[in-house]
Tab-separated table of C-alpha atoms in Angstrom:
chain	number	residue	atom	x	y	z
A	166	UNK	CA	0.000	0.000	0.000
A	167	UNK	CA	1.268	3.499	-0.822
A	168	UNK	CA	2.238	5.887	1.947
A	169	UNK	CA	-0.678	8.144	0.966
A	170	UNK	CA	-3.061	5.229	1.212
A	171	UNK	CA	-1.725	4.261	4.621
A	172	UNK	CA	-2.166	7.806	5.913
A	173	UNK	CA	-5.721	7.955	4.592
A	174	UNK	CA	-6.552	4.630	6.229
A	175	UNK	CA	-5.020	5.810	9.472
A	176	UNK	CA	-7.076	9.022	9.398
A	177	UNK	CA	-10.214	7.074	8.636
A	178	UNK	CA	-9.559	4.758	11.579
A	179	UNK	CA	-8.984	7.709	13.905
A	180	UNK	CA	-12.167	9.437	12.757
A	181	UNK	CA	-14.135	6.240	13.222
A	182	UNK	CA	-12.761	5.641	16.709
A	183	UNK	CA	-13.508	9.202	17.806
A	184	UNK	CA	-16.972	9.137	16.228
A	185	UNK	CA	-17.845	6.153	18.427
A	186	UNK	CA	-17.309	8.372	21.473
A	187	UNK	CA	-18.541	11.833	20.450
A	188	UNK	CA	-20.469	13.632	17.732
A	189	UNK	CA	-18.231	15.006	14.983
A	190	UNK	CA	-19.563	17.696	12.670
A	191	UNK	CA	-18.126	18.296	9.200
A	192	UNK	CA	-15.900	21.194	10.311
A	193	UNK	CA	-14.372	19.169	13.144
A	194	UNK	CA	-13.844	16.198	10.824
A	195	UNK	CA	-11.942	18.421	8.406
A	196	UNK	CA	-9.785	19.785	11.217
A	197	UNK	CA	-9.004	16.235	12.337
A	198	UNK	CA	-7.913	15.314	8.810
A	199	UNK	CA	-5.724	18.409	8.663
A	200	UNK	CA	-4.023	18.166	12.052
A	201	UNK	CA	-3.893	14.496	13.112
A	202	UNK	CA	-0.848	13.634	10.941
A	203	UNK	CA	1.146	16.395	12.631
A	204	UNK	CA	-0.140	15.360	16.045
A	205	UNK	CA	0.829	11.752	15.488
A	206	UNK	CA	4.336	12.760	14.376
A	207	UNK	CA	4.760	15.074	17.386
A	208	UNK	CA	3.724	12.333	19.793
A	209	UNK	CA	6.246	9.987	18.204
A	210	UNK	CA	9.066	12.540	18.461
A	211	UNK	CA	8.210	13.176	22.084
A	212	UNK	CA	8.134	9.461	22.818
A	213	UNK	CA	4.739	9.994	24.424
A	214	UNK	CA	2.480	7.180	25.550
A	215	UNK	CA	-0.589	9.433	25.328
A	216	UNK	CA	-3.393	7.902	23.290
A	217	UNK	CA	-4.047	9.739	20.034
A	218	UNK	CA	-7.759	8.922	20.011
A	219	UNK	CA	-8.126	10.142	23.604
A	220	UNK	CA	-6.523	13.486	22.743
A	221	UNK	CA	-8.606	13.993	19.614
A	222	UNK	CA	-11.762	13.009	21.457
A	223	UNK	CA	-11.057	15.563	24.187
A	224	UNK	CA	-10.515	18.202	21.497
A	225	UNK	CA	-13.815	17.438	19.763
A	226	UNK	CA	-15.737	17.436	23.052
A	227	UNK	CA	-14.270	20.868	23.795
A	228	UNK	CA	-15.098	22.134	20.305
A	229	UNK	CA	-18.708	21.000	20.686
A	230	UNK	CA	-18.977	22.859	23.985
A	231	UNK	CA	-17.481	26.195	22.870
A	232	UNK	CA	-19.750	29.204	23.119
A	233	UNK	CA	-21.045	30.699	19.883
A	234	UNK	CA	-19.049	33.907	20.234
A	235	UNK	CA	-15.813	31.974	20.779
A	236	UNK	CA	-16.579	29.732	17.813
A	237	UNK	CA	-17.180	32.686	15.505
A	238	UNK	CA	-14.192	34.636	16.751
A	239	UNK	CA	-11.985	31.548	16.634
A	240	UNK	CA	-12.953	30.816	13.046
A	241	UNK	CA	-12.038	34.386	12.101
A	242	UNK	CA	-8.641	34.039	13.773
A	243	UNK	CA	-8.050	30.620	12.250
A	244	UNK	CA	-8.623	32.122	8.807
A	245	UNK	CA	-5.555	34.305	9.431
A	246	UNK	CA	-2.719	31.784	9.853
A	247	UNK	CA	-0.035	34.501	10.120
A	248	UNK	CA	-1.707	36.263	13.042
A	249	UNK	CA	1.291	35.910	15.364
A	250	UNK	CA	3.971	36.416	12.691
A	251	UNK	CA	2.483	39.608	11.293
A	252	UNK	CA	4.191	42.981	11.599
A	253	UNK	CA	1.052	44.114	13.419
A	254	UNK	CA	1.436	41.503	16.167
A	255	UNK	CA	2.736	42.916	19.446
A	256	UNK	CA	2.682	41.340	22.874
A	257	UNK	CA	2.798	43.034	26.259
A	258	UNK	CA	3.498	41.274	29.564
A	259	UNK	CA	2.805	42.136	33.176
A	260	UNK	CA	1.891	40.821	36.584
A	261	UNK	CA	-1.724	41.821	37.153
A	262	UNK	CA	-1.229	42.802	40.789
A	263	UNK	CA	1.941	44.790	40.212
A	264	UNK	CA	0.640	46.641	37.181
A	265	UNK	CA	-3.061	47.073	37.873
A	266	UNK	CA	-3.909	45.679	41.312
A	267	UNK	CA	-5.792	42.637	40.031
A	268	UNK	CA	-7.453	41.173	36.956
A	269	UNK	CA	-10.354	43.619	37.168
A	270	UNK	CA	-7.886	46.492	37.216
A	271	UNK	CA	-6.365	45.327	33.934
A	272	UNK	CA	-9.651	46.139	32.212
A	273	UNK	CA	-8.960	49.810	32.864
A	274	UNK	CA	-5.637	49.486	31.045
A	275	UNK	CA	-7.184	48.301	27.767
A	276	UNK	CA	-7.370	51.761	26.117
A	277	UNK	CA	-3.687	52.362	26.817
A	278	UNK	CA	-2.812	48.911	25.464
A	279	UNK	CA	-4.700	49.678	22.266
A	280	UNK	CA	-2.895	53.004	21.910
A	281	UNK	CA	0.420	51.173	22.201
A	282	UNK	CA	-0.596	48.731	19.475
A	283	UNK	CA	-0.772	45.653	21.686
A	284	UNK	CA	-2.461	42.613	20.147
A	285	UNK	CA	-1.586	40.046	22.856
A	286	UNK	CA	-1.635	40.678	26.612
A	287	UNK	CA	0.413	38.136	28.543
A	288	UNK	CA	-0.794	38.047	32.146
A	289	UNK	CA	1.896	36.359	34.181
A	290	UNK	CA	0.906	33.524	36.509
A	291	UNK	CA	-2.765	34.339	37.234
A	292	UNK	CA	-3.444	30.886	38.692
A	293	UNK	CA	-3.759	29.509	42.208
A	294	UNK	CA	-1.250	27.136	43.723
A	295	UNK	CA	-2.035	23.854	45.387
A	296	UNK	CA	-0.683	22.921	48.796
A	297	UNK	CA	2.257	21.146	47.162
A	298	UNK	CA	3.211	24.309	45.271
A	299	UNK	CA	2.070	23.151	41.830
A	300	UNK	CA	-0.098	25.417	39.706
A	301	UNK	CA	-3.820	24.738	39.381
A	302	UNK	CA	-4.866	25.898	35.932
A	303	UNK	CA	-8.550	25.603	36.849
A	304	UNK	CA	-8.469	28.173	39.676
A	305	UNK	CA	-7.494	31.791	39.717
A	306	UNK	CA	-5.060	33.279	42.213
A	307	UNK	CA	-7.309	34.492	45.067
A	308	UNK	CA	-5.366	37.740	45.226
A	309	UNK	CA	-5.998	38.493	41.553
A	310	UNK	CA	-9.437	37.114	40.808
A	311	UNK	CA	-11.279	33.933	39.934
A	312	UNK	CA	-11.265	32.061	36.642
A	313	UNK	CA	-14.569	33.801	35.912
A	314	UNK	CA	-12.764	37.119	36.353
A	315	UNK	CA	-10.025	35.923	33.992
A	316	UNK	CA	-12.687	34.954	31.463
A	317	UNK	CA	-14.307	38.370	31.837
A	318	UNK	CA	-10.966	40.064	31.161
A	319	UNK	CA	-10.463	37.863	28.096
A	320	UNK	CA	-13.862	38.915	26.751
A	321	UNK	CA	-13.164	42.631	27.171
A	322	UNK	CA	-9.733	42.258	25.582
A	323	UNK	CA	-11.223	40.308	22.690
A	324	UNK	CA	-13.722	43.090	21.978
A	325	UNK	CA	-10.759	45.462	21.733
A	326	UNK	CA	-8.816	43.249	19.342
A	327	UNK	CA	-6.430	41.934	21.990
A	328	UNK	CA	-5.862	38.264	22.819
A	329	UNK	CA	-5.295	37.067	26.374
A	330	UNK	CA	-2.136	34.988	26.822
A	331	UNK	CA	-0.992	32.947	29.811
A	332	UNK	CA	2.179	30.986	30.500
A	333	UNK	CA	1.853	27.263	31.156
A	334	UNK	CA	4.438	25.375	33.229
A	335	UNK	CA	6.015	22.139	32.034
A	336	UNK	CA	4.127	19.010	33.073
A	337	UNK	CA	4.490	15.261	32.546
A	338	UNK	CA	0.734	14.563	32.510
A	339	UNK	CA	0.065	15.351	28.835
A	340	UNK	CA	-3.595	14.304	28.844
A	341	UNK	CA	-4.303	16.425	31.921
A	342	UNK	CA	-2.473	19.366	30.365
A	343	UNK	CA	-4.585	19.056	27.217
A	344	UNK	CA	-7.763	19.064	29.282
A	345	UNK	CA	-6.661	22.153	31.219
A	346	UNK	CA	-5.731	24.090	28.094
A	347	UNK	CA	-9.008	23.196	26.391
A	348	UNK	CA	-10.798	24.347	29.549
A	349	UNK	CA	-8.988	27.687	29.501
A	350	UNK	CA	-9.548	28.091	25.768
A	351	UNK	CA	-13.225	27.651	26.518
A	352	UNK	CA	-12.947	30.557	28.948
A	353	UNK	CA	-11.445	32.856	26.333
A	354	UNK	CA	-7.669	32.414	26.608
A	355	UNK	CA	-6.313	32.667	23.056
A	356	UNK	CA	-2.543	32.291	23.431
A	357	UNK	CA	-0.607	29.749	25.504
A	358	UNK	CA	3.139	30.051	26.055
A	359	UNK	CA	5.030	26.881	26.972
A	360	UNK	CA	8.711	26.305	27.771
A	361	UNK	CA	9.114	22.994	25.932
A	362	UNK	CA	8.978	22.955	22.142
A	363	UNK	CA	8.151	19.242	21.930
A	364	UNK	CA	5.086	19.874	24.100
A	365	UNK	CA	4.106	22.824	21.902
A	366	UNK	CA	4.275	20.539	18.866
A	367	UNK	CA	1.747	18.194	20.501
A	368	UNK	CA	-0.595	20.776	21.971
A	369	UNK	CA	-0.793	23.043	18.923
A	370	UNK	CA	-2.630	20.522	16.696
A	371	UNK	CA	-4.877	19.420	19.594
A	372	UNK	CA	-5.939	23.033	20.166
A	373	UNK	CA	-6.306	23.570	16.413
A	374	UNK	CA	-8.910	20.783	16.452
A	375	UNK	CA	-10.638	21.695	19.706
A	376	UNK	CA	-10.295	25.489	19.757
A	377	UNK	CA	-9.601	26.894	16.278
A	378	UNK	CA	-7.811	30.223	16.348
A	379	UNK	CA	-6.066	29.567	19.667
A	380	UNK	CA	-2.269	29.717	19.509
A	381	UNK	CA	0.264	27.569	21.349
A	382	UNK	CA	3.711	29.140	21.140
A	383	UNK	CA	7.174	28.455	22.537
A	384	UNK	CA	8.148	30.914	25.247
A	385	UNK	CA	11.144	33.203	24.835
A	386	UNK	CA	14.451	31.318	24.498
A	387	UNK	CA	15.964	33.871	26.868
A	388	UNK	CA	17.637	37.254	26.535
A	389	UNK	CA	21.152	36.310	27.666
A	390	UNK	CA	22.798	36.751	24.216
A	391	UNK	CA	21.541	40.343	24.058
A	392	UNK	CA	22.870	41.335	27.472
A	393	UNK	CA	26.112	39.438	26.850
A	394	UNK	CA	26.632	41.471	23.687
A	395	UNK	CA	25.876	44.806	25.339
A	396	UNK	CA	28.236	44.031	28.217
A	397	UNK	CA	31.182	42.921	26.083
A	398	UNK	CA	30.718	44.605	22.704
A	399	UNK	CA	31.077	41.161	21.104
A	400	UNK	CA	28.233	40.620	18.637
A	401	UNK	CA	28.988	36.976	17.786
A	402	UNK	CA	26.783	35.182	20.381
A	403	UNK	CA	23.855	37.470	19.626
A	404	UNK	CA	24.351	37.056	15.867
A	405	UNK	CA	24.144	33.276	16.250
A	406	UNK	CA	21.055	33.495	18.453
A	407	UNK	CA	19.234	35.783	16.032
A	408	UNK	CA	20.110	33.685	12.992
A	409	UNK	CA	18.643	30.682	14.836
A	410	UNK	CA	15.298	32.513	14.805
A	411	UNK	CA	14.908	31.950	11.070
A	412	UNK	CA	11.523	30.271	10.704
A	413	UNK	CA	10.711	30.850	14.370
A	414	UNK	CA	7.388	31.664	16.009
A	415	UNK	CA	8.942	31.949	19.476
A	416	UNK	CA	8.395	34.954	21.650
A	417	UNK	CA	11.010	37.656	21.041
A	418	UNK	CA	11.605	39.484	24.310
A	419	UNK	CA	14.200	41.942	25.576
A	420	UNK	CA	13.844	40.410	29.026
A	421	UNK	CA	11.628	37.939	30.830
A	422	UNK	CA	9.855	37.547	34.150
A	423	UNK	CA	12.826	35.569	35.404
A	424	UNK	CA	16.433	36.675	35.605
A	425	UNK	CA	18.877	36.752	32.709
A	426	UNK	CA	20.518	33.315	32.810
A	427	UNK	CA	23.984	33.286	31.293
A	428	UNK	CA	25.036	30.549	28.906
A	429	UNK	CA	28.764	31.095	29.543
A	430	UNK	CA	31.130	33.347	31.523
A	431	UNK	CA	28.474	33.712	34.229
A	432	UNK	CA	30.654	35.182	36.962
A	433	UNK	CA	32.273	37.764	34.684
A	434	UNK	CA	29.005	38.861	33.083
A	435	UNK	CA	27.132	39.060	36.370
A	436	UNK	CA	29.914	41.254	37.769
A	437	UNK	CA	29.585	43.630	34.829
A	438	UNK	CA	25.973	44.301	35.781
A	439	UNK	CA	26.275	44.252	39.556
A	440	UNK	CA	29.595	45.681	40.740
A	441	UNK	CA	28.850	49.297	39.854
A	442	UNK	CA	31.873	49.646	37.584
A	443	UNK	CA	29.963	49.680	34.296
A	444	UNK	CA	26.651	51.014	33.002
A	445	UNK	CA	24.536	48.079	34.228
A	446	UNK	CA	22.606	48.102	37.468
A	447	UNK	CA	21.284	44.700	38.481
A	448	UNK	CA	21.211	42.135	41.268
A	449	UNK	CA	23.013	38.818	41.168
A	450	UNK	CA	20.953	35.630	41.117
A	451	UNK	CA	22.094	32.033	41.409
A	452	UNK	CA	23.009	31.804	37.716
A	453	UNK	CA	22.530	35.260	36.267
A	454	UNK	CA	21.355	38.781	36.921
A	455	UNK	CA	18.034	40.475	37.634
A	456	UNK	CA	17.027	43.976	36.584
A	457	UNK	CA	14.685	45.998	34.428
A	458	UNK	CA	15.651	46.755	30.852
A	459	UNK	CA	16.403	50.396	31.616
A	460	UNK	CA	18.508	49.655	34.683
A	461	UNK	CA	20.526	46.942	32.958
A	462	UNK	CA	20.978	49.239	29.951
A	463	UNK	CA	22.428	52.089	31.981
A	464	UNK	CA	19.512	54.494	32.443
A	465	UNK	CA	19.571	54.105	36.235
A	466	UNK	CA	23.283	54.868	36.256
A	467	UNK	CA	22.701	57.944	34.038
A	468	UNK	CA	25.008	56.415	31.458
A	469	UNK	CA	24.962	58.571	28.290
A	470	UNK	CA	24.211	55.488	26.172
A	471	UNK	CA	21.532	54.053	28.466
A	472	UNK	CA	18.543	55.209	26.439
A	473	UNK	CA	20.238	54.178	23.185
A	474	UNK	CA	20.698	50.647	24.547
A	475	UNK	CA	16.991	50.456	25.444
A	476	UNK	CA	16.054	51.455	21.890
A	477	UNK	CA	18.647	49.086	20.407
A	478	UNK	CA	17.391	46.148	22.452
A	479	UNK	CA	13.826	46.712	21.289
A	480	UNK	CA	14.977	47.251	17.707
A	481	UNK	CA	16.092	43.608	17.740
A	482	UNK	CA	12.872	42.289	19.273
A	483	UNK	CA	10.726	44.235	16.811
A	484	UNK	CA	12.644	43.211	13.691
A	485	UNK	CA	13.256	39.458	14.121
A	486	UNK	CA	10.783	36.620	13.451
A	487	UNK	CA	8.423	35.691	16.258
A	488	UNK	CA	6.001	37.505	18.509
A	489	UNK	CA	7.692	40.566	20.055
A	490	UNK	CA	6.677	40.982	23.687
A	491	UNK	CA	7.221	44.226	25.554
A	492	UNK	CA	7.397	44.126	29.335
A	493	UNK	CA	4.948	46.833	30.418
A	494	UNK	CA	6.895	49.617	32.069
A	495	UNK	CA	9.850	49.196	29.723
A	496	UNK	CA	8.243	51.620	27.274
A	497	UNK	CA	8.793	54.400	29.841
A	498	UNK	CA	12.133	53.117	31.138
A	499	UNK	CA	10.997	51.567	34.435
A	500	UNK	CA	13.906	51.269	36.875
A	501	UNK	CA	14.760	48.618	39.442
A	502	UNK	CA	12.542	48.503	42.515
A	503	UNK	CA	14.529	48.231	45.758
A	504	UNK	CA	11.409	48.092	47.953
A	505	UNK	CA	10.969	44.348	47.428
A	506	UNK	CA	13.505	44.001	50.256
A	507	UNK	CA	10.797	45.258	52.626
A	508	UNK	CA	8.508	42.331	51.788
A	509	UNK	CA	9.299	39.241	53.937
A	510	UNK	CA	7.922	36.913	51.257
A	511	UNK	CA	9.969	38.442	48.414
A	512	UNK	CA	13.118	39.891	49.974
A	513	UNK	CA	15.240	36.829	49.226
A	514	UNK	CA	14.279	36.663	45.530
A	515	UNK	CA	16.208	39.310	43.520
A	516	UNK	CA	13.874	38.875	40.538
A	517	UNK	CA	11.362	41.120	42.264
A	518	UNK	CA	13.660	44.041	41.579
A	519	UNK	CA	12.364	44.018	37.977
A	520	UNK	CA	8.786	43.220	38.962
A	521	UNK	CA	7.991	46.571	40.522
A	522	UNK	CA	4.663	48.347	40.714
A	523	UNK	CA	3.466	50.280	37.691
A	524	UNK	CA	5.773	53.350	37.526
A	525	UNK	CA	3.027	55.945	37.480
A	526	UNK	CA	5.479	58.826	37.779
A	527	UNK	CA	7.266	57.756	34.617
A	528	UNK	CA	3.996	57.177	32.752
A	529	UNK	CA	3.028	60.728	33.675
A	530	UNK	CA	6.203	61.882	31.897
A	531	UNK	CA	5.763	59.794	28.765
A	532	UNK	CA	4.854	62.756	26.538
A	533	UNK	CA	7.653	64.963	27.884
A	534	UNK	CA	10.750	64.617	25.699
A	535	UNK	CA	12.742	66.530	28.298
A	536	UNK	CA	12.594	63.423	30.500
A	537	UNK	CA	14.179	60.014	30.115
A	538	UNK	CA	10.741	58.378	30.281
A	539	UNK	CA	9.463	60.641	27.509
A	540	UNK	CA	12.402	60.000	25.202
A	541	UNK	CA	12.272	56.238	25.685
A	542	UNK	CA	8.510	56.223	25.088
A	543	UNK	CA	8.959	58.313	21.944
A	544	UNK	CA	11.676	56.015	20.582
A	545	UNK	CA	9.870	52.749	21.275
A	546	UNK	CA	6.476	53.865	19.999
A	547	UNK	CA	8.153	55.126	16.838
A	548	UNK	CA	9.764	51.730	16.283
A	549	UNK	CA	6.383	50.034	16.743
A	550	UNK	CA	4.798	52.424	14.235
A	551	UNK	CA	7.583	51.906	11.689
A	552	UNK	CA	7.262	48.140	12.109
A	553	UNK	CA	3.592	48.419	11.107
A	554	UNK	CA	4.617	50.005	7.802
A	555	UNK	CA	7.334	47.452	7.012
A	556	UNK	CA	5.897	44.405	5.199
A	557	UNK	CA	9.331	42.759	5.171
A	558	UNK	CA	8.825	42.144	8.903
A	559	UNK	CA	5.891	39.835	8.136
A	560	UNK	CA	6.602	36.121	8.233
A	561	UNK	CA	9.474	34.173	9.722
A	562	UNK	CA	12.379	34.449	7.282
A	563	UNK	CA	15.700	35.843	8.533
A	564	UNK	CA	18.979	35.646	6.640
A	565	UNK	CA	22.272	36.373	8.351
A	566	UNK	CA	24.550	39.019	6.865
A	567	UNK	CA	28.299	38.935	7.441
A	568	UNK	CA	29.940	42.189	8.513
A	569	UNK	CA	33.702	42.358	9.270
A	570	UNK	CA	33.191	44.354	12.451
A	571	UNK	CA	33.143	42.394	15.731
A	572	UNK	CA	30.524	44.597	17.373
A	573	UNK	CA	27.994	44.634	14.524
A	574	UNK	CA	24.967	42.366	14.311
A	575	UNK	CA	23.458	42.157	10.831
A	576	UNK	CA	20.629	40.271	9.179
A	577	UNK	CA	18.188	40.564	6.305
A	578	UNK	CA	14.405	40.318	6.371
A	579	UNK	CA	13.362	39.530	2.794
A	580	UNK	CA	10.027	40.707	1.481
A	581	UNK	CA	8.179	40.526	-1.806
A	582	UNK	CA	10.754	42.052	-4.127
A	583	UNK	CA	12.458	44.018	-1.346
A	584	UNK	CA	14.816	43.484	1.576
A	585	UNK	CA	15.262	45.201	4.916
A	586	UNK	CA	18.828	45.049	6.164
A	587	UNK	CA	19.197	45.442	9.921
A	588	UNK	CA	22.575	46.710	11.103
A	589	UNK	CA	23.217	47.194	14.816
A	590	UNK	CA	26.300	48.121	16.796
A	591	UNK	CA	26.382	46.715	20.348
A	592	UNK	CA	29.592	48.485	21.338
A	593	UNK	CA	30.075	51.732	23.246
A	594	UNK	CA	32.050	53.222	20.352
A	595	UNK	CA	31.175	53.719	16.668
A	596	UNK	CA	31.622	50.871	14.191
A	597	UNK	CA	32.142	51.083	10.435
A	598	UNK	CA	30.569	48.792	7.849
A	599	UNK	CA	32.885	48.949	4.803
A	600	UNK	CA	31.717	49.729	1.292
A	601	UNK	CA	32.611	46.298	-0.092
A	602	UNK	CA	30.345	44.653	2.487
A	603	UNK	CA	27.402	46.643	1.116
A	604	UNK	CA	28.418	46.368	-2.557
A	605	UNK	CA	25.707	43.825	-3.277
A	606	UNK	CA	23.084	46.554	-2.851
A	607	UNK	CA	22.221	49.664	-4.802
A	608	UNK	CA	24.098	52.830	-3.876
A	609	UNK	CA	21.284	54.309	-1.832
A	610	UNK	CA	19.057	52.822	0.861
A	611	UNK	CA	16.029	54.078	2.759
A	612	UNK	CA	16.456	54.490	6.514
A	613	UNK	CA	13.013	53.383	7.656
A	614	UNK	CA	13.234	54.859	11.152
A	615	UNK	CA	14.502	58.277	10.103
A	616	UNK	CA	12.593	58.324	6.817
A	617	UNK	CA	15.585	59.500	4.778
A	618	UNK	CA	17.680	58.083	1.962
A	619	UNK	CA	21.287	57.220	2.721
A	620	UNK	CA	24.240	56.765	0.421
A	621	UNK	CA	25.865	53.442	1.308
A	622	UNK	CA	28.313	53.081	-1.570
A	623	UNK	CA	31.157	54.370	0.601
A	624	UNK	CA	30.204	52.290	3.609
A	625	UNK	CA	28.242	53.227	6.687
A	626	UNK	CA	29.279	54.189	10.211
A	627	UNK	CA	26.998	53.140	13.036
A	628	UNK	CA	27.067	55.235	16.197
A	629	UNK	CA	27.745	53.702	19.585
A	630	UNK	CA	24.797	51.431	20.469
A	631	UNK	CA	23.141	52.566	17.254
A	632	UNK	CA	21.192	50.710	14.584
A	633	UNK	CA	19.641	51.098	11.153
A	634	UNK	CA	16.629	49.494	9.531
A	635	UNK	CA	17.523	49.922	5.849
A	636	UNK	CA	15.353	49.047	2.880
A	637	UNK	CA	17.955	48.055	0.320
A	638	UNK	CA	17.820	46.981	-3.309
A	639	UNK	CA	19.975	43.954	-4.146
A	640	UNK	CA	22.023	44.405	-7.305
A	641	UNK	CA	20.948	41.774	-9.814
């Protein structure tokens, strides 16, 4: 029997087995045909003992029980397969209590999120914990609000064009995890972020069957290469990390809820951000460093390049494949919060230094370009706006570009008949890109951020911690 015939027989057997347990309408049957081959392959790669028919049955039961508004909205989202890889996709992350008091308080932030261009709101850890410390995905954190309150927030976000995202911890019980995610999808959660890619590969097709339009994405791979580069002026580790994002749908984040965890040279790099001798201001953790983007970048230390580093860091996140996620507060340069030391439950965890309360004083300054908060807000919102007008940033293609300057990161984002070349200098002194390196492009390029044409036939000098988004024309 041909391979195609075997696959068709296998699909038919799966459909028949599921149909013996639950009603399958035509739309669900088509989704099963589309996604079961990928699900079967993912289970095999994971070496999972989970039963395929059990997982598909759970998905169909969930699909049958979805509310009409979620079905309609989900079908609209499912019809847009590039929804998280679009140049219009932008995530924002926060702790509900630190940023808005609780889940209900986040509703009041929706207009500001819309103004910023946010399409995905990642609410960190809104779930209750059991007595053994594990997370219960069926119950809300009592201090934030119930699951009903989470569902209410999801509904209000959805009406404003924003999807609710939550992070899901790793778990061995795959069937139980599937049930929990289908439950949450039924309450309006539209994006799940998981740390393990092999689990994502299993859950994504299950959710595609049971909750069309819901996304399951890998969480951020970590921001260590960025902060390594800024500390040392060596672009090589960051260049490798960014080139690995070719084809990626991972989250692209300047920092995460947890500390920066170094991949090498941990003691030396931690010292650079914690001993007060350089621009960085952070706190040492067991295997890395904690701190807000602005404090690590040098804003807290009043370093003259601090604000430039904040813009540079976000220029990477907003121009590589994947879903860019902004930590709320970073857009106004939120600084480290030393008051966590006054909290007996948090004083021994340095990560709370970058989990401070909403910096209302800095938000009040966001339109004042005479302040650091105002300049950072201006720079980041401009980058977001320029990203919206740059179709080359759609999709997941990224092509590395070799530059003979050790502090320069470079890559291309190809579009339909056009290319955006990203050049970025991570060092605290200018760096030159020679003419021969750019000789494969036409003599002039458009600087997308500044909106001006540049002559590049004699090379290009990047300022300290500076970058360019250039629309270039390859010479044929």
